[in-house]
mmCIF file with all atom_site columns, N, CA and C and ligand atoms in Angstrom:
data_model
loop_
_atom_site.group_PDB
_atom_site.id
_atom_site.type_symbol
_atom_site.label_atom_id
_atom_site.label_alt_id
_atom_site.label_comp_id
_atom_site.label_asym_id
_atom_site.label_entity_id
_atom_site.label_seq_id
_atom_site.pdbx_PDB_ins_code
_atom_site.Cartn_x
_atom_site.Cartn_y
_atom_site.Cartn_z
_atom_site.occupancy
_atom_site.B_iso_or_equiv
_atom_site.pdbx_formal_charge
_atom_site.auth_seq_id
_atom_site.auth_comp_id
_atom_site.auth_asym_id
_atom_site.auth_atom_id
_atom_site.pdbx_PDB_model_num
ATOM   1   N  N   . MET A 1 1  ? 38.253  -19.475 -4.411  1.00 64.00 ? 20  MET A N   1
ATOM   2   C  CA  . MET A 1 1  ? 38.051  -18.128 -4.090  1.00 64.00 ? 20  MET A CA  1
ATOM   3   C  C   . MET A 1 1  ? 36.702  -17.771 -3.329  1.00 64.00 ? 20  MET A C   1
ATOM   4   N  N   . THR A 1 2  ? 37.266  -16.703 -2.945  1.00 64.00 ? 21  THR A N   1
ATOM   5   C  CA  . THR A 1 2  ? 36.437  -15.586 -1.956  1.00 64.00 ? 21  THR A CA  1
ATOM   6   C  C   . THR A 1 2  ? 36.033  -14.329 -2.443  1.00 64.00 ? 21  THR A C   1
ATOM   7   N  N   . GLU A 1 3  ? 35.174  -14.162 -3.176  1.00 66.00 ? 22  GLU A N   1
ATOM   8   C  CA  . GLU A 1 3  ? 34.711  -12.853 -3.428  1.00 66.00 ? 22  GLU A CA  1
ATOM   9   C  C   . GLU A 1 3  ? 34.379  -11.592 -2.027  1.00 66.00 ? 22  GLU A C   1
ATOM   10  N  N   . VAL A 1 4  ? 34.754  -10.232 -2.374  1.00 65.00 ? 23  VAL A N   1
ATOM   11  C  CA  . VAL A 1 4  ? 34.800  -9.568  -1.597  1.00 65.00 ? 23  VAL A CA  1
ATOM   12  C  C   . VAL A 1 4  ? 33.326  -9.001  -0.957  1.00 65.00 ? 23  VAL A C   1
ATOM   13  N  N   . THR A 1 5  ? 32.296  -9.608  -1.453  1.00 62.00 ? 24  THR A N   1
ATOM   14  C  CA  . THR A 1 5  ? 30.779  -8.845  -1.176  1.00 62.00 ? 24  THR A CA  1
ATOM   15  C  C   . THR A 1 5  ? 30.253  -9.713  -0.258  1.00 62.00 ? 24  THR A C   1
ATOM   16  N  N   . ARG A 1 6  ? 30.766  -9.052  1.389   1.00 69.00 ? 25  ARG A N   1
ATOM   17  C  CA  . ARG A 1 6  ? 30.465  -9.380  2.481   1.00 69.00 ? 25  ARG A CA  1
ATOM   18  C  C   . ARG A 1 6  ? 29.344  -8.390  3.605   1.00 69.00 ? 25  ARG A C   1
ATOM   19  N  N   . TYR A 1 7  ? 28.600  -7.605  2.281   1.00 66.00 ? 26  TYR A N   1
ATOM   20  C  CA  . TYR A 1 7  ? 28.266  -6.565  3.427   1.00 66.00 ? 26  TYR A CA  1
ATOM   21  C  C   . TYR A 1 7  ? 26.581  -6.714  2.918   1.00 66.00 ? 26  TYR A C   1
ATOM   22  N  N   . GLY A 1 8  ? 25.985  -7.912  2.671   1.00 72.00 ? 27  GLY A N   1
ATOM   23  C  CA  . GLY A 1 8  ? 25.013  -8.132  2.768   1.00 72.00 ? 27  GLY A CA  1
ATOM   24  C  C   . GLY A 1 8  ? 23.775  -7.379  1.812   1.00 72.00 ? 27  GLY A C   1
ATOM   25  N  N   . THR A 1 9  ? 24.014  -6.751  1.494   1.00 70.00 ? 28  THR A N   1
ATOM   26  C  CA  . THR A 1 9  ? 23.172  -5.435  0.546   1.00 70.00 ? 28  THR A CA  1
ATOM   27  C  C   . THR A 1 9  ? 22.769  -5.530  -1.325  1.00 70.00 ? 28  THR A C   1
ATOM   28  N  N   . PRO A 1 10 ? 22.750  -6.969  -1.898  1.00 71.00 ? 29  PRO A N   1
ATOM   29  C  CA  . PRO A 1 10 ? 23.414  -6.304  -3.347  1.00 71.00 ? 29  PRO A CA  1
ATOM   30  C  C   . PRO A 1 10 ? 22.246  -4.462  -3.717  1.00 71.00 ? 29  PRO A C   1
ATOM   31  N  N   . PRO A 1 11 ? 22.761  -4.465  -4.178  1.00 71.00 ? 30  PRO A N   1
ATOM   32  C  CA  . PRO A 1 11 ? 22.479  -3.313  -5.071  1.00 71.00 ? 30  PRO A CA  1
ATOM   33  C  C   . PRO A 1 11 ? 21.315  -3.097  -5.542  1.00 71.00 ? 30  PRO A C   1
ATOM   34  N  N   . VAL A 1 12 ? 20.178  -2.484  -5.295  1.00 69.00 ? 31  VAL A N   1
ATOM   35  C  CA  . VAL A 1 12 ? 18.480  -2.747  -5.118  1.00 69.00 ? 31  VAL A CA  1
ATOM   36  C  C   . VAL A 1 12 ? 18.221  -1.611  -5.948  1.00 69.00 ? 31  VAL A C   1
ATOM   37  N  N   . GLU A 1 13 ? 17.793  -1.736  -7.125  1.00 68.00 ? 32  GLU A N   1
ATOM   38  C  CA  . GLU A 1 13 ? 16.752  -1.076  -8.154  1.00 68.00 ? 32  GLU A CA  1
ATOM   39  C  C   . GLU A 1 13 ? 15.540  -0.515  -7.135  1.00 68.00 ? 32  GLU A C   1
ATOM   40  N  N   . LEU A 1 14 ? 15.849  0.493   -7.179  1.00 60.00 ? 33  LEU A N   1
ATOM   41  C  CA  . LEU A 1 14 ? 14.941  1.976   -5.771  1.00 60.00 ? 33  LEU A CA  1
ATOM   42  C  C   . LEU A 1 14 ? 13.613  1.820   -7.650  1.00 60.00 ? 33  LEU A C   1
ATOM   43  N  N   . PRO A 1 15 ? 12.235  1.735   -7.049  1.00 57.00 ? 34  PRO A N   1
ATOM   44  C  CA  . PRO A 1 15 ? 10.977  1.896   -7.951  1.00 57.00 ? 34  PRO A CA  1
ATOM   45  C  C   . PRO A 1 15 ? 10.639  3.250   -7.571  1.00 57.00 ? 34  PRO A C   1
ATOM   46  N  N   . LEU A 1 16 ? 11.266  4.193   -8.566  1.00 58.00 ? 35  LEU A N   1
ATOM   47  C  CA  . LEU A 1 16 ? 11.574  5.794   -8.577  1.00 58.00 ? 35  LEU A CA  1
ATOM   48  C  C   . LEU A 1 16 ? 10.084  5.917   -9.751  1.00 58.00 ? 35  LEU A C   1
ATOM   49  N  N   . ARG A 1 17 ? 9.441   4.812   -10.210 1.00 58.00 ? 36  ARG A N   1
ATOM   50  C  CA  . ARG A 1 17 ? 8.729   5.193   -10.580 1.00 58.00 ? 36  ARG A CA  1
ATOM   51  C  C   . ARG A 1 17 ? 7.152   4.634   -9.707  1.00 58.00 ? 36  ARG A C   1
ATOM   52  N  N   . LEU A 1 18 ? 7.409   4.667   -8.631  1.00 56.00 ? 37  LEU A N   1
ATOM   53  C  CA  . LEU A 1 18 ? 5.667   3.522   -8.091  1.00 56.00 ? 37  LEU A CA  1
ATOM   54  C  C   . LEU A 1 18 ? 4.657   4.477   -8.322  1.00 56.00 ? 37  LEU A C   1
ATOM   55  N  N   . ASP A 1 19 ? 5.173   6.154   -8.464  1.00 53.00 ? 38  ASP A N   1
ATOM   56  C  CA  . ASP A 1 19 ? 3.882   6.690   -7.936  1.00 53.00 ? 38  ASP A CA  1
ATOM   57  C  C   . ASP A 1 19 ? 3.330   6.417   -9.377  1.00 53.00 ? 38  ASP A C   1
ATOM   58  N  N   . LEU A 1 20 ? 4.284   6.884   -10.125 1.00 58.00 ? 39  LEU A N   1
ATOM   59  C  CA  . LEU A 1 20 ? 3.612   7.017   -11.474 1.00 58.00 ? 39  LEU A CA  1
ATOM   60  C  C   . LEU A 1 20 ? 2.341   5.543   -12.482 1.00 58.00 ? 39  LEU A C   1
ATOM   61  N  N   . ALA A 1 21 ? 3.114   4.666   -11.333 1.00 63.00 ? 40  ALA A N   1
ATOM   62  C  CA  . ALA A 1 21 ? 2.633   3.089   -11.725 1.00 63.00 ? 40  ALA A CA  1
ATOM   63  C  C   . ALA A 1 21 ? 1.043   2.831   -11.061 1.00 63.00 ? 40  ALA A C   1
ATOM   64  N  N   . LEU A 1 22 ? 1.072   4.168   -9.276  1.00 68.00 ? 41  LEU A N   1
ATOM   65  C  CA  . LEU A 1 22 ? -0.414  3.409   -8.562  1.00 68.00 ? 41  LEU A CA  1
ATOM   66  C  C   . LEU A 1 22 ? -1.126  4.626   -8.948  1.00 68.00 ? 41  LEU A C   1
ATOM   67  N  N   . GLU A 1 23 ? -1.091  5.165   -10.041 1.00 87.00 ? 42  GLU A N   1
ATOM   68  C  CA  . GLU A 1 23 ? -1.896  6.126   -10.253 1.00 87.00 ? 42  GLU A CA  1
ATOM   69  C  C   . GLU A 1 23 ? -2.878  6.524   -10.687 1.00 87.00 ? 42  GLU A C   1
ATOM   70  N  N   . PRO A 1 24 ? -4.066  6.237   -9.982  1.00 92.00 ? 43  PRO A N   1
ATOM   71  C  CA  . PRO A 1 24 ? -5.096  5.754   -10.767 1.00 92.00 ? 43  PRO A CA  1
ATOM   72  C  C   . PRO A 1 24 ? -5.788  6.768   -12.307 1.00 92.00 ? 43  PRO A C   1
ATOM   73  N  N   . THR A 1 25 ? -6.614  6.464   -13.337 1.00 93.00 ? 44  THR A N   1
ATOM   74  C  CA  . THR A 1 25 ? -7.062  6.656   -13.939 1.00 93.00 ? 44  THR A CA  1
ATOM   75  C  C   . THR A 1 25 ? -8.264  7.696   -13.742 1.00 93.00 ? 44  THR A C   1
ATOM   76  N  N   . PRO A 1 26 ? -8.904  9.112   -13.928 1.00 95.00 ? 45  PRO A N   1
ATOM   77  C  CA  . PRO A 1 26 ? -9.546  9.895   -13.688 1.00 95.00 ? 45  PRO A CA  1
ATOM   78  C  C   . PRO A 1 26 ? -10.957 9.628   -14.639 1.00 95.00 ? 45  PRO A C   1
ATOM   79  N  N   . VAL A 1 27 ? -11.959 8.694   -14.407 1.00 95.00 ? 46  VAL A N   1
ATOM   80  C  CA  . VAL A 1 27 ? -13.018 8.646   -14.527 1.00 95.00 ? 46  VAL A CA  1
ATOM   81  C  C   . VAL A 1 27 ? -13.278 9.609   -15.771 1.00 95.00 ? 46  VAL A C   1
ATOM   82  N  N   . PRO A 1 28 ? -13.607 9.426   -17.491 1.00 95.00 ? 47  PRO A N   1
ATOM   83  C  CA  . PRO A 1 28 ? -14.373 10.411  -18.202 1.00 95.00 ? 47  PRO A CA  1
ATOM   84  C  C   . PRO A 1 28 ? -15.596 10.542  -17.746 1.00 95.00 ? 47  PRO A C   1
ATOM   85  N  N   . GLY A 1 29 ? -15.697 12.354  -17.995 1.00 96.00 ? 48  GLY A N   1
ATOM   86  C  CA  . GLY A 1 29 ? -17.192 12.613  -17.963 1.00 96.00 ? 48  GLY A CA  1
ATOM   87  C  C   . GLY A 1 29 ? -17.619 12.780  -16.399 1.00 96.00 ? 48  GLY A C   1
ATOM   88  N  N   . CYS A 1 30 ? -16.364 12.804  -15.524 1.00 97.00 ? 49  CYS A N   1
ATOM   89  C  CA  . CYS A 1 30 ? -16.833 12.503  -13.992 1.00 97.00 ? 49  CYS A CA  1
ATOM   90  C  C   . CYS A 1 30 ? -16.210 14.196  -13.670 1.00 97.00 ? 49  CYS A C   1
ATOM   91  N  N   . ALA A 1 31 ? -16.958 14.521  -13.706 1.00 96.00 ? 50  ALA A N   1
ATOM   92  C  CA  . ALA A 1 31 ? -16.644 16.387  -12.714 1.00 96.00 ? 50  ALA A CA  1
ATOM   93  C  C   . ALA A 1 31 ? -15.509 15.907  -11.162 1.00 96.00 ? 50  ALA A C   1
ATOM   94  N  N   . GLY A 1 32 ? -15.724 15.083  -10.868 1.00 97.00 ? 51  GLY A N   1
ATOM   95  C  CA  . GLY A 1 32 ? -14.974 15.223  -9.174  1.00 97.00 ? 51  GLY A CA  1
ATOM   96  C  C   . GLY A 1 32 ? -13.828 14.248  -9.472  1.00 97.00 ? 51  GLY A C   1
ATOM   97  N  N   . CYS A 1 33 ? -13.572 13.382  -10.666 1.00 97.00 ? 52  CYS A N   1
ATOM   98  C  CA  . CYS A 1 33 ? -12.359 12.473  -11.116 1.00 97.00 ? 52  CYS A CA  1
ATOM   99  C  C   . CYS A 1 33 ? -11.393 14.139  -12.002 1.00 97.00 ? 52  CYS A C   1
ATOM   100 N  N   . GLY A 1 34 ? -12.320 14.895  -12.677 1.00 97.00 ? 53  GLY A N   1
ATOM   101 C  CA  . GLY A 1 34 ? -11.733 15.933  -13.764 1.00 97.00 ? 53  GLY A CA  1
ATOM   102 C  C   . GLY A 1 34 ? -10.927 16.999  -12.920 1.00 97.00 ? 53  GLY A C   1
ATOM   103 N  N   . GLU A 1 35 ? -11.528 16.887  -11.720 1.00 97.00 ? 54  GLU A N   1
ATOM   104 C  CA  . GLU A 1 35 ? -10.472 17.982  -10.273 1.00 97.00 ? 54  GLU A CA  1
ATOM   105 C  C   . GLU A 1 35 ? -10.269 17.641  -10.096 1.00 97.00 ? 54  GLU A C   1
ATOM   106 N  N   . LEU A 1 36 ? -9.784  16.047  -8.981  1.00 96.00 ? 55  LEU A N   1
ATOM   107 C  CA  . LEU A 1 36 ? -9.011  15.961  -8.283  1.00 96.00 ? 55  LEU A CA  1
ATOM   108 C  C   . LEU A 1 36 ? -7.669  15.890  -9.616  1.00 96.00 ? 55  LEU A C   1
ATOM   109 N  N   . ALA A 1 37 ? -7.765  14.929  -10.886 1.00 96.00 ? 56  ALA A N   1
ATOM   110 C  CA  . ALA A 1 37 ? -6.949  15.326  -11.842 1.00 96.00 ? 56  ALA A CA  1
ATOM   111 C  C   . ALA A 1 37 ? -6.511  16.766  -12.158 1.00 96.00 ? 56  ALA A C   1
ATOM   112 N  N   . ALA A 1 38 ? -6.903  17.908  -12.345 1.00 97.00 ? 57  ALA A N   1
ATOM   113 C  CA  . ALA A 1 38 ? -6.276  18.968  -12.589 1.00 97.00 ? 57  ALA A CA  1
ATOM   114 C  C   . ALA A 1 38 ? -5.376  19.349  -11.438 1.00 97.00 ? 57  ALA A C   1
ATOM   115 N  N   . LEU A 1 39 ? -5.931  18.833  -9.879  1.00 97.00 ? 58  LEU A N   1
ATOM   116 C  CA  . LEU A 1 39 ? -5.191  19.916  -8.849  1.00 97.00 ? 58  LEU A CA  1
ATOM   117 C  C   . LEU A 1 39 ? -3.999  18.716  -8.955  1.00 97.00 ? 58  LEU A C   1
ATOM   118 N  N   . ARG A 1 40 ? -4.177  17.357  -9.550  1.00 96.00 ? 59  ARG A N   1
ATOM   119 C  CA  . ARG A 1 40 ? -2.733  16.410  -8.703  1.00 96.00 ? 59  ARG A CA  1
ATOM   120 C  C   . ARG A 1 40 ? -1.585  16.960  -9.744  1.00 96.00 ? 59  ARG A C   1
ATOM   121 N  N   . GLY A 1 41 ? -2.279  17.460  -10.434 1.00 96.00 ? 60  GLY A N   1
ATOM   122 C  CA  . GLY A 1 41 ? -1.148  17.663  -11.759 1.00 96.00 ? 60  GLY A CA  1
ATOM   123 C  C   . GLY A 1 41 ? -0.991  18.435  -11.186 1.00 96.00 ? 60  GLY A C   1
ATOM   124 N  N   . ARG A 1 42 ? -1.269  20.014  -10.631 1.00 98.00 ? 61  ARG A N   1
ATOM   125 C  CA  . ARG A 1 42 ? -0.503  21.561  -9.887  1.00 98.00 ? 61  ARG A CA  1
ATOM   126 C  C   . ARG A 1 42 ? 0.148   21.181  -8.718  1.00 98.00 ? 61  ARG A C   1
ATOM   127 N  N   . ALA A 1 43 ? -0.723  19.842  -8.081  1.00 97.00 ? 62  ALA A N   1
ATOM   128 C  CA  . ALA A 1 43 ? 0.246   19.318  -6.955  1.00 97.00 ? 62  ALA A CA  1
ATOM   129 C  C   . ALA A 1 43 ? 1.593   19.150  -7.428  1.00 97.00 ? 62  ALA A C   1
ATOM   130 N  N   . ARG A 1 44 ? 1.926   18.291  -8.378  1.00 95.00 ? 63  ARG A N   1
ATOM   131 C  CA  . ARG A 1 44 ? 2.743   17.003  -8.960  1.00 95.00 ? 63  ARG A CA  1
ATOM   132 C  C   . ARG A 1 44 ? 3.737   18.721  -9.266  1.00 95.00 ? 63  ARG A C   1
ATOM   133 N  N   . ALA A 1 45 ? 3.603   19.605  -9.850  1.00 97.00 ? 64  ALA A N   1
ATOM   134 C  CA  . ALA A 1 45 ? 4.288   20.951  -10.514 1.00 97.00 ? 64  ALA A CA  1
ATOM   135 C  C   . ALA A 1 45 ? 5.242   20.696  -9.282  1.00 97.00 ? 64  ALA A C   1
ATOM   136 N  N   . VAL A 1 46 ? 4.747   21.555  -8.380  1.00 98.00 ? 65  VAL A N   1
ATOM   137 C  CA  . VAL A 1 46 ? 5.068   22.422  -6.930  1.00 98.00 ? 65  VAL A CA  1
ATOM   138 C  C   . VAL A 1 46 ? 6.006   20.955  -6.130  1.00 98.00 ? 65  VAL A C   1
ATOM   139 N  N   . GLY A 1 47 ? 5.394   19.946  -6.880  1.00 96.00 ? 66  GLY A N   1
ATOM   140 C  CA  . GLY A 1 47 ? 6.275   18.808  -5.511  1.00 96.00 ? 66  GLY A CA  1
ATOM   141 C  C   . GLY A 1 47 ? 5.684   18.926  -4.468  1.00 96.00 ? 66  GLY A C   1
ATOM   142 N  N   . ASP A 1 48 ? 4.636   18.763  -4.685  1.00 96.00 ? 67  ASP A N   1
ATOM   143 C  CA  . ASP A 1 48 ? 3.561   18.547  -3.274  1.00 96.00 ? 67  ASP A CA  1
ATOM   144 C  C   . ASP A 1 48 ? 3.053   16.827  -3.453  1.00 96.00 ? 67  ASP A C   1
ATOM   145 N  N   . LEU A 1 49 ? 3.804   15.952  -3.170  1.00 93.00 ? 68  LEU A N   1
ATOM   146 C  CA  . LEU A 1 49 ? 3.316   14.945  -3.619  1.00 93.00 ? 68  LEU A CA  1
ATOM   147 C  C   . LEU A 1 49 ? 2.493   14.028  -2.258  1.00 93.00 ? 68  LEU A C   1
ATOM   148 N  N   . THR A 1 50 ? 2.142   15.018  -1.412  1.00 95.00 ? 69  THR A N   1
ATOM   149 C  CA  . THR A 1 50 ? 1.142   14.642  -0.454  1.00 95.00 ? 69  THR A CA  1
ATOM   150 C  C   . THR A 1 50 ? -0.412  15.202  -1.017  1.00 95.00 ? 69  THR A C   1
ATOM   151 N  N   . THR A 1 51 ? -0.401  15.726  -0.924  1.00 96.00 ? 70  THR A N   1
ATOM   152 C  CA  . THR A 1 51 ? -1.700  16.305  -2.186  1.00 96.00 ? 70  THR A CA  1
ATOM   153 C  C   . THR A 1 51 ? -1.395  15.194  -3.291  1.00 96.00 ? 70  THR A C   1
ATOM   154 N  N   . VAL A 1 52 ? -0.435  14.897  -3.906  1.00 94.00 ? 71  VAL A N   1
ATOM   155 C  CA  . VAL A 1 52 ? -0.899  14.263  -4.949  1.00 94.00 ? 71  VAL A CA  1
ATOM   156 C  C   . VAL A 1 52 ? -1.339  12.869  -4.649  1.00 94.00 ? 71  VAL A C   1
ATOM   157 N  N   . THR A 1 53 ? -0.861  12.127  -3.757  1.00 93.00 ? 72  THR A N   1
ATOM   158 C  CA  . THR A 1 53 ? -1.092  11.184  -2.934  1.00 93.00 ? 72  THR A CA  1
ATOM   159 C  C   . THR A 1 53 ? -2.732  11.314  -2.422  1.00 93.00 ? 72  THR A C   1
ATOM   160 N  N   . ASP A 1 54 ? -3.029  12.262  -1.826  1.00 94.00 ? 73  ASP A N   1
ATOM   161 C  CA  . ASP A 1 54 ? -4.352  12.268  -1.545  1.00 94.00 ? 73  ASP A CA  1
ATOM   162 C  C   . ASP A 1 54 ? -5.489  12.055  -3.148  1.00 94.00 ? 73  ASP A C   1
ATOM   163 N  N   . CYS A 1 55 ? -5.118  12.826  -3.982  1.00 95.00 ? 74  CYS A N   1
ATOM   164 C  CA  . CYS A 1 55 ? -5.584  12.971  -5.167  1.00 95.00 ? 74  CYS A CA  1
ATOM   165 C  C   . CYS A 1 55 ? -5.788  11.383  -5.524  1.00 95.00 ? 74  CYS A C   1
ATOM   166 N  N   . ASN A 1 56 ? -4.572  10.859  -5.725  1.00 93.00 ? 75  ASN A N   1
ATOM   167 C  CA  . ASN A 1 56 ? -5.173  9.138   -6.322  1.00 93.00 ? 75  ASN A CA  1
ATOM   168 C  C   . ASN A 1 56 ? -6.206  8.457   -5.088  1.00 93.00 ? 75  ASN A C   1
ATOM   169 N  N   . VAL A 1 57 ? -5.993  8.652   -3.823  1.00 93.00 ? 76  VAL A N   1
ATOM   170 C  CA  . VAL A 1 57 ? -6.499  7.743   -3.671  1.00 93.00 ? 76  VAL A CA  1
ATOM   171 C  C   . VAL A 1 57 ? -7.886  8.170   -3.479  1.00 93.00 ? 76  VAL A C   1
ATOM   172 N  N   . LEU A 1 58 ? -8.458  9.530   -3.617  1.00 95.00 ? 77  LEU A N   1
ATOM   173 C  CA  . LEU A 1 58 ? -9.597  10.153  -4.299  1.00 95.00 ? 77  LEU A CA  1
ATOM   174 C  C   . LEU A 1 58 ? -10.300 9.337   -5.085  1.00 95.00 ? 77  LEU A C   1
ATOM   175 N  N   . ILE A 1 59 ? -9.340  9.442   -6.443  1.00 95.00 ? 78  ILE A N   1
ATOM   176 C  CA  . ILE A 1 59 ? -10.014 9.163   -7.490  1.00 95.00 ? 78  ILE A CA  1
ATOM   177 C  C   . ILE A 1 59 ? -10.307 7.547   -7.318  1.00 95.00 ? 78  ILE A C   1
ATOM   178 N  N   . ARG A 1 60 ? -9.062  7.038   -7.332  1.00 93.00 ? 79  ARG A N   1
ATOM   179 C  CA  . ARG A 1 60 ? -9.547  5.455   -6.886  1.00 93.00 ? 79  ARG A CA  1
ATOM   180 C  C   . ARG A 1 60 ? -10.498 5.663   -5.696  1.00 93.00 ? 79  ARG A C   1
ATOM   181 N  N   . ARG A 1 61 ? -11.348 6.199   -5.598  1.00 93.00 ? 80  ARG A N   1
ATOM   182 C  CA  . ARG A 1 61 ? -12.538 6.326   -4.640  1.00 93.00 ? 80  ARG A CA  1
ATOM   183 C  C   . ARG A 1 61 ? -13.988 6.429   -5.608  1.00 93.00 ? 80  ARG A C   1
ATOM   184 N  N   . HIS A 1 62 ? -13.317 6.657   -6.846  1.00 96.00 ? 81  HIS A N   1
ATOM   185 C  CA  . HIS A 1 62 ? -14.790 6.915   -7.561  1.00 96.00 ? 81  HIS A CA  1
ATOM   186 C  C   . HIS A 1 62 ? -16.088 6.550   -8.242  1.00 96.00 ? 81  HIS A C   1
ATOM   187 N  N   . PRO A 1 63 ? -15.668 4.891   -7.579  1.00 93.00 ? 82  PRO A N   1
ATOM   188 C  CA  . PRO A 1 63 ? -17.062 4.408   -7.332  1.00 93.00 ? 82  PRO A CA  1
ATOM   189 C  C   . PRO A 1 63 ? -17.791 4.133   -5.860  1.00 93.00 ? 82  PRO A C   1
ATOM   190 N  N   . GLU A 1 64 ? -17.064 4.811   -4.815  1.00 93.00 ? 83  GLU A N   1
ATOM   191 C  CA  . GLU A 1 64 ? -18.236 4.952   -3.275  1.00 93.00 ? 83  GLU A CA  1
ATOM   192 C  C   . GLU A 1 64 ? -18.199 6.758   -3.621  1.00 93.00 ? 83  GLU A C   1
ATOM   193 N  N   . GLY A 1 65 ? -17.556 7.293   -4.500  1.00 91.00 ? 84  GLY A N   1
ATOM   194 C  CA  . GLY A 1 65 ? -18.169 8.919   -4.589  1.00 91.00 ? 84  GLY A CA  1
ATOM   195 C  C   . GLY A 1 65 ? -16.987 9.680   -4.087  1.00 91.00 ? 84  GLY A C   1
ATOM   196 N  N   . HIS A 1 66 ? -17.128 11.276  -4.468  1.00 91.00 ? 85  HIS A N   1
ATOM   197 C  CA  . HIS A 1 66 ? -15.777 11.718  -3.821  1.00 91.00 ? 85  HIS A CA  1
ATOM   198 C  C   . HIS A 1 66 ? -16.435 12.242  -2.768  1.00 91.00 ? 85  HIS A C   1
ATOM   199 N  N   . ARG A 1 67 ? -15.307 12.284  -1.679  1.00 74.00 ? 86  ARG A N   1
ATOM   200 C  CA  . ARG A 1 67 ? -15.703 13.006  -0.632  1.00 74.00 ? 86  ARG A CA  1
ATOM   201 C  C   . ARG A 1 67 ? -15.954 12.135  0.062   1.00 74.00 ? 86  ARG A C   1
HETATM 202 ZN ZN1 . ZN  B 2 .  ? -15.594 10.073  -10.072 1.00 87.40 ? 117 ZN  B ZN1 1
#
């Protein structure tokens, strides 16, 4: 019996929640993180994923300082 699956590409579940999984948590009490988190929320609301990513990078950079 041969199956008709010769397309070579099995259905892959796309990691749609990748952004959420990668999102760093703003450090409590840090004004920089707080601002970035607020900006990130606003950017996400308007679908500006570039800014969301930028904010995530900056929040993750907290130990080295923002900007
Ligand atoms: Zn910070």
